[in-house]
Amino acid sequence: MNIFQQIKEEEAKMLILEEINKRRIRPNVIAKSVVEETDIAPTFNHSEMEWLYQYHYNIPLEYLDTIKSLPRKTLIEDLNRMVYDAIARYHFFSDTDFEGEQIWFLLHAMFLFRDLEATESLDVILDFFSQEEEVIEFWMAEIRFQSFTVLVKCGYNNLEQLKNFMLEQYRPTNSCIEAGVAVTQLYLHSTIERGTAVEWFREVFQYFINNTAIPNLIDTDVNGFLVRFCMSMRTKELWNEIKTLYFNDLLGLHITGDISFIIENLYGVSEKPKPNSIFTINEEYKQLLINVGKIIQKEETEDLVDDLFNQYMWESYEPFVRTEVKIGRNDLCRCGSGKKYKKCCGATQR
């Protein structure tokens, strides 16, 4: 490929991106108001909750087991307080130079909700996912790609609440996508029937189709991912809704592909996709410790190699050492002519 072909290809890509951005619809995200901002730490029923503020993934597993064995009602109350603490003291933590261990408590709480299958805390969890993206990213950056697992374990018996969350205005794109992932995974894990999943997506799609005039509701990226999930499940039953979304410019085509690609996948024949694995908090942290250990070992090995290389280069480097006394320009020339060096051999060398 010559340079002119490369330029043409790049120009074509730019035109496609421009067209995609013209069709793209994104809502303004406004955080749901659930708690007043403060810098005061909450009071817990159980003193053991303080452990979650003192460790990251290296928290002793016996501490986690102790926490999970606490009375469920008061433990759930404490975990709920911890979620609202993350929202209320976001600026307190984000604007201050805290150690990493001190800002893992929200992750611990989410993983504990997941282990406990805390369906009674789904509204609290969704309150957190209704905050601005920067707040969610600050607290969950380490496991943002696993957020859906919390919704799977805590929302399996309340799909209506997950659907209503999707249909609210001003919600963050990634949070809505994770709700869609959760319903997809519930079907793939055989927790809900295929028909239940199909109807959930149908109701969401129909609401978006019928309410395009509501401001800050439609998100073409969210719709695009929801259609991709349907494509993976081969839900051809939803063709009418998906077709309507497509021809009304309500889909992110950079996510779904064109109409022929959508049809090919909706009506394709394939086995049911395998569900994503969902681990316990103990399993999660054990694996994290192993992975981090491997990374540290690799970095230490690379540092050792660098040190050995630098040592070798330094030891093998032989600096220039003058073996003869330097002759000054006004010294007598060593040839024995009796002339000054600058008027004799020095002049010749110059």
Short mmCIF file of N, CA, C and O in Angstrom, two decimals, residues 30-152:
data_model
loop_
_atom_site.label_atom_id
_atom_site.label_comp_id
_atom_site.label_asym_id
_atom_site.label_seq_id
_atom_site.Cartn_x
_atom_site.Cartn_y
_atom_site.Cartn_z
N ILE A 30 -26.78 13.70 35.27
CA ILE A 30 -26.95 14.45 36.51
C ILE A 30 -27.05 13.45 37.64
O ILE A 30 -27.90 12.56 37.62
N ALA A 31 -26.15 13.58 38.60
CA ALA A 31 -26.11 12.63 39.70
C ALA A 31 -27.41 12.65 40.49
O ALA A 31 -27.98 13.71 40.77
N LYS A 32 -27.87 11.47 40.85
CA LYS A 32 -29.06 11.35 41.70
C LYS A 32 -28.69 11.81 43.11
O LYS A 32 -27.69 11.36 43.68
N SER A 33 -29.48 12.70 43.66
CA SER A 33 -29.20 13.23 44.99
C SER A 33 -29.71 12.25 46.04
O SER A 33 -30.92 12.02 46.16
N VAL A 34 -28.79 11.65 46.77
CA VAL A 34 -29.19 10.65 47.77
C VAL A 34 -28.65 10.94 49.15
O VAL A 34 -29.13 10.39 50.15
N VAL A 35 -27.61 11.79 49.25
CA VAL A 35 -26.98 12.06 50.55
C VAL A 35 -26.25 13.39 50.47
O VAL A 35 -25.80 13.80 49.40
N GLU A 36 -26.14 14.07 51.60
CA GLU A 36 -25.42 15.35 51.67
C GLU A 36 -23.91 15.11 51.72
O GLU A 36 -23.44 14.16 52.34
N GLU A 37 -23.18 16.00 51.07
CA GLU A 37 -21.72 15.90 51.12
C GLU A 37 -21.21 16.20 52.52
O GLU A 37 -21.74 17.07 53.22
N THR A 38 -20.21 15.46 52.96
CA THR A 38 -19.65 15.63 54.29
C THR A 38 -18.21 15.14 54.31
O THR A 38 -17.75 14.51 53.36
N ASP A 39 -17.50 15.44 55.40
CA ASP A 39 -16.17 14.87 55.60
C ASP A 39 -16.13 14.08 56.90
O ASP A 39 -15.06 13.74 57.42
N ILE A 40 -17.31 13.78 57.44
CA ILE A 40 -17.43 13.04 58.70
C ILE A 40 -17.69 11.57 58.39
O ILE A 40 -18.61 11.23 57.64
N ALA A 41 -16.90 10.70 58.99
CA ALA A 41 -17.05 9.26 58.78
C ALA A 41 -18.32 8.75 59.45
O ALA A 41 -18.73 9.27 60.50
N PRO A 42 -18.95 7.73 58.89
CA PRO A 42 -20.17 7.19 59.48
C PRO A 42 -19.87 6.34 60.72
O PRO A 42 -18.73 5.93 60.96
N THR A 43 -20.91 6.07 61.49
CA THR A 43 -20.82 5.18 62.64
C THR A 43 -21.45 3.85 62.26
O THR A 43 -22.54 3.80 61.70
N PHE A 44 -20.76 2.75 62.56
CA PHE A 44 -21.23 1.43 62.16
C PHE A 44 -21.72 0.62 63.36
O PHE A 44 -21.32 0.86 64.50
N ASN A 45 -22.57 -0.35 63.06
CA ASN A 45 -23.02 -1.29 64.09
C ASN A 45 -21.88 -2.18 64.56
O ASN A 45 -21.81 -2.56 65.72
N HIS A 46 -20.98 -2.51 63.60
CA HIS A 46 -19.92 -3.47 63.89
C HIS A 46 -18.56 -2.80 63.70
O HIS A 46 -18.26 -2.25 62.63
N SER A 47 -17.71 -2.91 64.71
CA SER A 47 -16.37 -2.32 64.63
C SER A 47 -15.53 -2.99 63.55
O SER A 47 -14.59 -2.39 63.03
N GLU A 48 -15.88 -4.23 63.20
CA GLU A 48 -15.13 -4.95 62.17
C GLU A 48 -15.16 -4.25 60.82
O GLU A 48 -14.28 -4.48 59.96
N MET A 49 -16.14 -3.39 60.60
CA MET A 49 -16.24 -2.69 59.32
C MET A 49 -15.03 -1.78 59.08
O MET A 49 -14.70 -1.47 57.93
N GLU A 50 -14.38 -1.36 60.16
CA GLU A 50 -13.20 -0.50 60.00
C GLU A 50 -12.08 -1.21 59.26
O GLU A 50 -11.22 -0.57 58.65
N TRP A 51 -12.07 -2.55 59.32
CA TRP A 51 -11.05 -3.29 58.57
C TRP A 51 -11.11 -2.96 57.09
O TRP A 51 -10.09 -2.95 56.40
N LEU A 52 -12.32 -2.72 56.59
CA LEU A 52 -12.50 -2.49 55.15
C LEU A 52 -11.90 -1.15 54.72
O LEU A 52 -11.71 -0.93 53.52
N TYR A 53 -11.61 -0.28 55.68
CA TYR A 53 -10.96 1.01 55.39
C TYR A 53 -9.44 0.92 55.52
O TYR A 53 -8.75 1.90 55.26
N GLN A 54 -8.94 -0.24 55.96
CA GLN A 54 -7.52 -0.36 56.27
C GLN A 54 -6.74 -1.24 55.29
O GLN A 54 -5.51 -1.26 55.32
N TYR A 55 -7.44 -1.98 54.44
CA TYR A 55 -6.77 -2.90 53.53
C TYR A 55 -7.35 -2.78 52.12
O TYR A 55 -8.51 -2.38 51.95
N HIS A 56 -6.51 -3.16 51.13
CA HIS A 56 -7.07 -3.35 49.79
C HIS A 56 -7.24 -4.85 49.60
O HIS A 56 -7.75 -5.53 50.49
N TYR A 57 -6.84 -5.39 48.44
CA TYR A 57 -7.06 -6.81 48.18
C TYR A 57 -6.21 -7.72 49.06
O TYR A 57 -6.38 -8.93 49.05
N ASN A 58 -5.29 -7.12 49.84
CA ASN A 58 -4.47 -7.92 50.73
C ASN A 58 -5.11 -8.12 52.10
O ASN A 58 -4.46 -8.58 53.04
N ILE A 59 -6.38 -7.75 52.24
CA ILE A 59 -7.07 -7.93 53.51
C ILE A 59 -7.05 -9.41 53.90
O ILE A 59 -7.28 -10.29 53.06
N PRO A 60 -6.71 -9.73 55.15
CA PRO A 60 -6.69 -11.14 55.56
C PRO A 60 -8.04 -11.81 55.29
O PRO A 60 -9.09 -11.25 55.64
N LEU A 61 -8.02 -12.96 54.68
CA LEU A 61 -9.27 -13.63 54.31
C LEU A 61 -10.10 -13.98 55.53
O LEU A 61 -11.34 -14.03 55.45
N GLU A 62 -9.44 -14.21 56.66
CA GLU A 62 -10.21 -14.52 57.87
C GLU A 62 -11.01 -13.31 58.34
O GLU A 62 -12.08 -13.46 58.95
N TYR A 63 -10.53 -12.10 58.01
CA TYR A 63 -11.30 -10.89 58.33
C TYR A 63 -12.59 -10.87 57.51
O TYR A 63 -13.66 -10.53 58.02
N LEU A 64 -12.47 -11.22 56.24
CA LEU A 64 -13.65 -11.26 55.38
C LEU A 64 -14.65 -12.30 55.88
O LEU A 64 -15.86 -12.06 55.90
N ASP A 65 -14.15 -13.46 56.27
CA ASP A 65 -15.04 -14.50 56.79
C ASP A 65 -15.74 -14.05 58.07
O ASP A 65 -16.92 -14.33 58.26
N THR A 66 -15.00 -13.34 58.91
CA THR A 66 -15.60 -12.82 60.15
C THR A 66 -16.71 -11.84 59.84
O THR A 66 -17.80 -11.88 60.44
N ILE A 67 -16.45 -10.94 58.89
CA ILE A 67 -17.45 -9.94 58.51
C ILE A 67 -18.70 -10.62 57.95
O ILE A 67 -19.83 -10.27 58.29
N LYS A 68 -18.49 -11.61 57.08
CA LYS A 68 -19.65 -12.29 56.47
C LYS A 68 -20.46 -13.09 57.48
O LYS A 68 -21.62 -13.41 57.23
N SER A 69 -19.86 -13.40 58.60
CA SER A 69 -20.58 -14.17 59.62
C SER A 69 -21.36 -13.29 60.60
O SER A 69 -22.06 -13.79 61.48
N LEU A 70 -21.23 -11.97 60.46
CA LEU A 70 -21.96 -11.05 61.34
C LEU A 70 -23.46 -11.15 61.06
O LEU A 70 -23.87 -11.58 59.98
N PRO A 71 -24.31 -10.75 62.02
CA PRO A 71 -25.76 -10.79 61.79
C PRO A 71 -26.14 -10.05 60.50
O PRO A 71 -25.74 -8.90 60.31
N ARG A 72 -26.88 -10.72 59.64
CA ARG A 72 -27.14 -10.19 58.29
C ARG A 72 -27.79 -8.81 58.31
O ARG A 72 -27.36 -7.92 57.58
N LYS A 73 -28.79 -8.62 59.13
CA LYS A 73 -29.54 -7.36 59.11
C LYS A 73 -28.63 -6.17 59.40
O LYS A 73 -28.62 -5.18 58.65
N THR A 74 -27.86 -6.26 60.49
CA THR A 74 -26.99 -5.12 60.86
C THR A 74 -25.78 -5.02 59.94
O THR A 74 -25.27 -3.92 59.70
N LEU A 75 -25.34 -6.15 59.39
CA LEU A 75 -24.23 -6.11 58.42
C LEU A 75 -24.66 -5.39 57.16
O LEU A 75 -23.93 -4.53 56.64
N ILE A 76 -25.85 -5.72 56.66
CA ILE A 76 -26.36 -5.04 55.46
C ILE A 76 -26.52 -3.55 55.72
O ILE A 76 -26.19 -2.71 54.86
N GLU A 77 -26.99 -3.19 56.90
CA GLU A 77 -27.12 -1.77 57.25
C GLU A 77 -25.76 -1.07 57.17
O GLU A 77 -25.65 0.04 56.64
N ASP A 78 -24.72 -1.74 57.69
CA ASP A 78 -23.39 -1.15 57.66
C ASP A 78 -22.85 -1.03 56.24
O ASP A 78 -22.21 -0.03 55.88
N LEU A 79 -23.08 -2.03 55.41
CA LEU A 79 -22.63 -1.97 54.02
C LEU A 79 -23.35 -0.87 53.26
O LEU A 79 -22.76 -0.18 52.42
N ASN A 80 -24.64 -0.69 53.54
CA ASN A 80 -25.39 0.41 52.93
C ASN A 80 -24.79 1.75 53.32
O ASN A 80 -24.61 2.64 52.48
N ARG A 81 -24.44 1.90 54.61
CA ARG A 81 -23.82 3.14 55.08
C ARG A 81 -22.49 3.38 54.36
O ARG A 81 -22.13 4.51 54.06
N MET A 82 -21.78 2.30 54.09
CA MET A 82 -20.48 2.41 53.44
C MET A 82 -20.64 2.93 52.01
O MET A 82 -19.83 3.74 51.54
N VAL A 83 -21.67 2.48 51.31
CA VAL A 83 -21.93 2.96 49.95
C VAL A 83 -22.23 4.46 49.97
O VAL A 83 -21.67 5.24 49.18
N TYR A 84 -23.10 4.87 50.89
CA TYR A 84 -23.44 6.29 50.96
C TYR A 84 -22.26 7.12 51.47
O TYR A 84 -22.13 8.30 51.13
N ASP A 85 -21.37 6.51 52.25
CA ASP A 85 -20.16 7.20 52.67
C ASP A 85 -19.27 7.51 51.47
O ASP A 85 -18.67 8.59 51.38
N ALA A 86 -19.20 6.55 50.53
CA ALA A 86 -18.39 6.77 49.32
C ALA A 86 -18.93 7.95 48.51
O ALA A 86 -18.17 8.71 47.91
N ILE A 87 -20.25 8.10 48.49
CA ILE A 87 -20.86 9.22 47.76
C ILE A 87 -20.67 10.53 48.53
O ILE A 87 -20.24 11.54 47.96
N ALA A 88 -20.95 10.50 49.83
CA ALA A 88 -20.91 11.72 50.64
C ALA A 88 -19.50 12.26 50.80
O ALA A 88 -19.28 13.47 50.86
N ARG A 89 -18.51 11.36 50.87
CA ARG A 89 -17.13 11.82 51.10
C ARG A 89 -16.26 11.66 49.86
O ARG A 89 -15.03 11.55 49.96
N TYR A 90 -16.89 11.69 48.70
CA TYR A 90 -16.11 11.57 47.45
C TYR A 90 -15.04 12.65 47.36
O TYR A 90 -13.86 12.36 47.12
N HIS A 91 -15.43 13.91 47.56
CA HIS A 91 -14.45 15.00 47.44
C HIS A 91 -13.43 14.93 48.57
O HIS A 91 -12.25 15.25 48.36
N PHE A 92 -13.85 14.51 49.74
CA PHE A 92 -12.93 14.37 50.87
C PHE A 92 -11.79 13.40 50.52
O PHE A 92 -10.63 13.68 50.80
N PHE A 93 -12.12 12.29 49.87
CA PHE A 93 -11.11 11.30 49.52
C PHE A 93 -10.38 11.65 48.22
O PHE A 93 -9.17 11.47 48.12
N SER A 94 -11.13 12.13 47.22
CA SER A 94 -10.50 12.38 45.92
C SER A 94 -9.59 13.60 45.94
O SER A 94 -8.64 13.69 45.15
N ASP A 95 -9.86 14.56 46.82
CA ASP A 95 -9.05 15.78 46.89
C ASP A 95 -7.91 15.67 47.88
O ASP A 95 -7.14 16.61 48.07
N THR A 96 -7.78 14.52 48.53
CA THR A 96 -6.75 14.32 49.55
C THR A 96 -5.87 13.15 49.14
O THR A 96 -6.32 12.22 48.49
N ASP A 97 -4.62 13.22 49.54
CA ASP A 97 -3.66 12.18 49.16
C ASP A 97 -3.76 10.98 50.10
O ASP A 97 -2.93 10.80 50.99
N PHE A 98 -4.80 10.16 49.91
CA PHE A 98 -4.96 8.98 50.73
C PHE A 98 -4.23 7.80 50.11
O PHE A 98 -4.05 7.73 48.90
N GLU A 99 -3.82 6.85 50.97
CA GLU A 99 -3.21 5.63 50.49
C GLU A 99 -4.26 4.77 49.80
O GLU A 99 -5.45 4.87 50.09
N GLY A 100 -3.82 3.90 48.89
CA GLY A 100 -4.74 3.05 48.14
C GLY A 100 -5.62 2.20 49.02
O GLY A 100 -6.80 1.96 48.73
N GLU A 101 -5.06 1.71 50.17
CA GLU A 101 -5.83 0.84 51.05
C GLU A 101 -7.07 1.54 51.57
O GLU A 101 -8.10 0.91 51.81
N GLN A 102 -7.00 2.85 51.76
CA GLN A 102 -8.09 3.59 52.39
C GLN A 102 -9.25 3.87 51.45
O GLN A 102 -10.30 4.32 51.90
N ILE A 103 -9.07 3.63 50.17
CA ILE A 103 -10.16 3.90 49.23
C ILE A 103 -10.66 2.62 48.55
O ILE A 103 -11.23 2.66 47.47
N TRP A 104 -10.42 1.48 49.22
CA TRP A 104 -10.94 0.22 48.70
C TRP A 104 -12.23 -0.21 49.40
O TRP A 104 -12.79 -1.25 49.07
N PHE A 105 -12.68 0.56 50.36
CA PHE A 105 -13.82 0.10 51.16
C PHE A 105 -15.08 -0.07 50.32
O PHE A 105 -15.89 -0.98 50.57
N LEU A 106 -15.26 0.77 49.28
CA LEU A 106 -16.45 0.64 48.44
C LEU A 106 -16.39 -0.66 47.64
O LEU A 106 -17.40 -1.36 47.50
N LEU A 107 -15.20 -1.01 47.14
CA LEU A 107 -15.05 -2.27 46.41
C LEU A 107 -15.34 -3.45 47.33
O LEU A 107 -16.02 -4.40 46.93
N HIS A 108 -14.81 -3.39 48.55
CA HIS A 108 -15.10 -4.46 49.51
C HIS A 108 -16.61 -4.60 49.72
O HIS A 108 -17.15 -5.71 49.74
N ALA A 109 -17.27 -3.46 49.89
CA ALA A 109 -18.72 -3.49 50.14
C ALA A 109 -19.47 -4.11 48.97
O ALA A 109 -20.36 -4.94 49.17
N MET A 110 -19.11 -3.73 47.74
CA MET A 110 -19.78 -4.28 46.57
C MET A 110 -19.57 -5.79 46.45
O MET A 110 -20.50 -6.55 46.16
N PHE A 111 -18.34 -6.24 46.70
CA PHE A 111 -18.06 -7.68 46.63
C PHE A 111 -18.80 -8.44 47.73
O PHE A 111 -19.25 -9.57 47.53
N LEU A 112 -18.92 -7.82 48.90
CA LEU A 112 -19.65 -8.46 50.00
C LEU A 112 -21.14 -8.53 49.69
O LEU A 112 -21.80 -9.54 49.97
N PHE A 113 -21.68 -7.46 49.10
CA PHE A 113 -23.08 -7.52 48.63
C PHE A 113 -23.26 -8.72 47.70
O PHE A 113 -24.25 -9.45 47.79
N ARG A 114 -22.31 -8.89 46.80
CA ARG A 114 -22.39 -9.97 45.82
C ARG A 114 -22.37 -11.33 46.50
O ARG A 114 -23.18 -12.20 46.18
N ASP A 115 -21.46 -11.51 47.47
CA ASP A 115 -21.38 -12.80 48.17
C ASP A 115 -22.65 -13.08 48.97
O ASP A 115 -23.10 -14.23 49.06
N LEU A 116 -23.20 -12.02 49.56
CA LEU A 116 -24.39 -12.18 50.39
C LEU A 116 -25.67 -12.24 49.57
O LEU A 116 -26.74 -12.50 50.13
N GLU A 117 -25.56 -12.01 48.24
CA GLU A 117 -26.74 -11.90 47.38
C GLU A 117 -27.76 -10.96 48.02
O GLU A 117 -28.94 -11.29 48.21
N ALA A 118 -27.27 -9.76 48.31
CA ALA A 118 -28.04 -8.77 49.07
C ALA A 118 -29.09 -8.09 48.20
O ALA A 118 -28.96 -6.91 47.84
N THR A 119 -30.13 -8.83 47.86
CA THR A 119 -31.19 -8.27 47.01
C THR A 119 -31.88 -7.10 47.69
O THR A 119 -32.42 -6.21 47.00
N GLU A 120 -31.87 -7.08 49.03
CA GLU A 120 -32.51 -5.99 49.76
C GLU A 120 -31.75 -4.67 49.62
O GLU A 120 -32.26 -3.62 49.99
N SER A 121 -30.52 -4.73 49.08
CA SER A 121 -29.71 -3.52 48.91
C SER A 121 -29.64 -3.06 47.46
O SER A 121 -28.84 -2.17 47.14
N LEU A 122 -30.44 -3.64 46.58
CA LEU A 122 -30.35 -3.27 45.17
C LEU A 122 -30.60 -1.79 44.96
O LEU A 122 -29.92 -1.15 44.14
N ASP A 123 -31.55 -1.21 45.69
CA ASP A 123 -31.82 0.23 45.52
C ASP A 123 -30.62 1.07 45.93
O ASP A 123 -30.32 2.09 45.29
N VAL A 124 -29.89 0.65 46.97
CA VAL A 124 -28.69 1.38 47.41
C VAL A 124 -27.60 1.26 46.35
O VAL A 124 -26.93 2.25 46.01
N ILE A 125 -27.43 0.06 45.82
CA ILE A 125 -26.42 -0.17 44.78
C ILE A 125 -26.72 0.69 43.55
O ILE A 125 -25.82 1.31 42.97
N LEU A 126 -27.99 0.75 43.16
CA LEU A 126 -28.37 1.55 41.99
C LEU A 126 -28.24 3.05 42.28
O LEU A 126 -27.98 3.83 41.36
N ASP A 127 -28.42 3.45 43.54
CA ASP A 127 -28.17 4.85 43.90
C ASP A 127 -26.71 5.21 43.61
O ASP A 127 -26.41 6.30 43.10
N PHE A 128 -25.81 4.29 43.92
CA PHE A 128 -24.39 4.54 43.63
C PHE A 128 -24.16 4.62 42.13
O PHE A 128 -23.45 5.52 41.64
N PHE A 129 -24.74 3.70 41.36
CA PHE A 129 -24.54 3.69 39.91
C PHE A 129 -25.30 4.83 39.22
O PHE A 129 -25.20 4.98 37.99
N SER A 130 -26.03 5.63 40.00
CA SER A 130 -26.71 6.80 39.45
C SER A 130 -25.91 8.08 39.67
O SER A 130 -26.39 9.17 39.40
N GLN A 131 -24.68 7.93 40.15
CA GLN A 131 -23.81 9.10 40.34
C GLN A 131 -23.07 9.42 39.04
O GLN A 131 -23.15 8.68 38.06
N GLU A 132 -22.38 10.53 39.03
CA GLU A 132 -21.62 10.91 37.83
C GLU A 132 -20.51 9.91 37.57
O GLU A 132 -20.00 9.27 38.49
N GLU A 133 -20.14 9.80 36.32
CA GLU A 133 -19.17 8.78 35.91
C GLU A 133 -17.84 8.92 36.65
O GLU A 133 -17.20 7.93 37.00
N GLU A 134 -17.40 10.14 36.90
CA GLU A 134 -16.11 10.33 37.55
C GLU A 134 -16.13 9.79 38.98
O GLU A 134 -15.11 9.30 39.49
N VAL A 135 -17.28 9.86 39.65
CA VAL A 135 -17.41 9.34 41.00
C VAL A 135 -17.33 7.81 40.97
O VAL A 135 -16.59 7.19 41.74
N ILE A 136 -18.10 7.20 40.07
CA ILE A 136 -18.10 5.74 39.95
C ILE A 136 -16.71 5.25 39.57
O ILE A 136 -16.21 4.26 40.13
N GLU A 137 -16.08 5.93 38.63
CA GLU A 137 -14.76 5.52 38.16
C GLU A 137 -13.72 5.63 39.28
O GLU A 137 -12.84 4.77 39.40
N PHE A 138 -13.81 6.66 40.09
CA PHE A 138 -12.86 6.84 41.18
C PHE A 138 -12.90 5.67 42.15
O PHE A 138 -11.86 5.14 42.55
N TRP A 139 -14.10 5.24 42.50
CA TRP A 139 -14.24 4.18 43.50
C TRP A 139 -14.09 2.79 42.92
O TRP A 139 -13.65 1.86 43.61
N MET A 140 -14.47 2.61 41.65
CA MET A 140 -14.53 1.25 41.11
C MET A 140 -13.59 1.01 39.95
O MET A 140 -13.72 0.02 39.23
N ALA A 141 -12.61 1.88 39.77
CA ALA A 141 -11.72 1.76 38.62
C ALA A 141 -11.10 0.38 38.53
O ALA A 141 -10.94 -0.18 37.44
N GLU A 142 -10.74 -0.20 39.68
CA GLU A 142 -10.06 -1.49 39.68
C GLU A 142 -10.94 -2.62 39.16
O GLU A 142 -10.44 -3.59 38.59
N ILE A 143 -12.26 -2.54 39.38
CA ILE A 143 -13.13 -3.65 39.00
C ILE A 143 -14.35 -3.18 38.20
O ILE A 143 -15.38 -3.85 38.19
N ARG A 144 -14.23 -2.03 37.54
CA ARG A 144 -15.40 -1.50 36.84
C ARG A 144 -15.96 -2.52 35.85
O ARG A 144 -17.17 -2.62 35.65
N PHE A 145 -15.07 -3.29 35.23
CA PHE A 145 -15.52 -4.26 34.24
C PHE A 145 -16.28 -5.41 34.88
O PHE A 145 -16.88 -6.21 34.17
N GLN A 146 -16.27 -5.49 36.23
CA GLN A 146 -17.01 -6.55 36.91
C GLN A 146 -18.23 -6.04 37.65
O GLN A 146 -18.85 -6.77 38.41
N SER A 147 -18.59 -4.80 37.43
CA SER A 147 -19.73 -4.22 38.14
C SER A 147 -21.01 -5.02 37.91
O SER A 147 -21.85 -5.15 38.81
N PHE A 148 -21.15 -5.57 36.71
CA PHE A 148 -22.38 -6.30 36.39
C PHE A 148 -22.58 -7.50 37.31
O PHE A 148 -23.71 -7.94 37.55
N THR A 149 -21.47 -8.08 37.84
CA THR A 149 -21.60 -9.27 38.70
C THR A 149 -22.37 -8.94 39.96
O THR A 149 -23.08 -9.79 40.51
N VAL A 150 -22.22 -7.70 40.46
CA VAL A 150 -22.96 -7.27 41.64
C VAL A 150 -24.45 -7.20 41.32
O VAL A 150 -25.30 -7.65 42.10
N LEU A 151 -24.78 -6.67 40.14
CA LEU A 151 -26.17 -6.58 39.73
C LEU A 151 -26.77 -7.96 39.46
O LEU A 151 -27.96 -8.17 39.70
N VAL A 152 -25.95 -8.88 38.96
CA VAL A 152 -26.44 -10.25 38.72
C VAL A 152 -26.89 -10.88 40.04
O VAL A 152 -27.97 -11.45 40.14
#
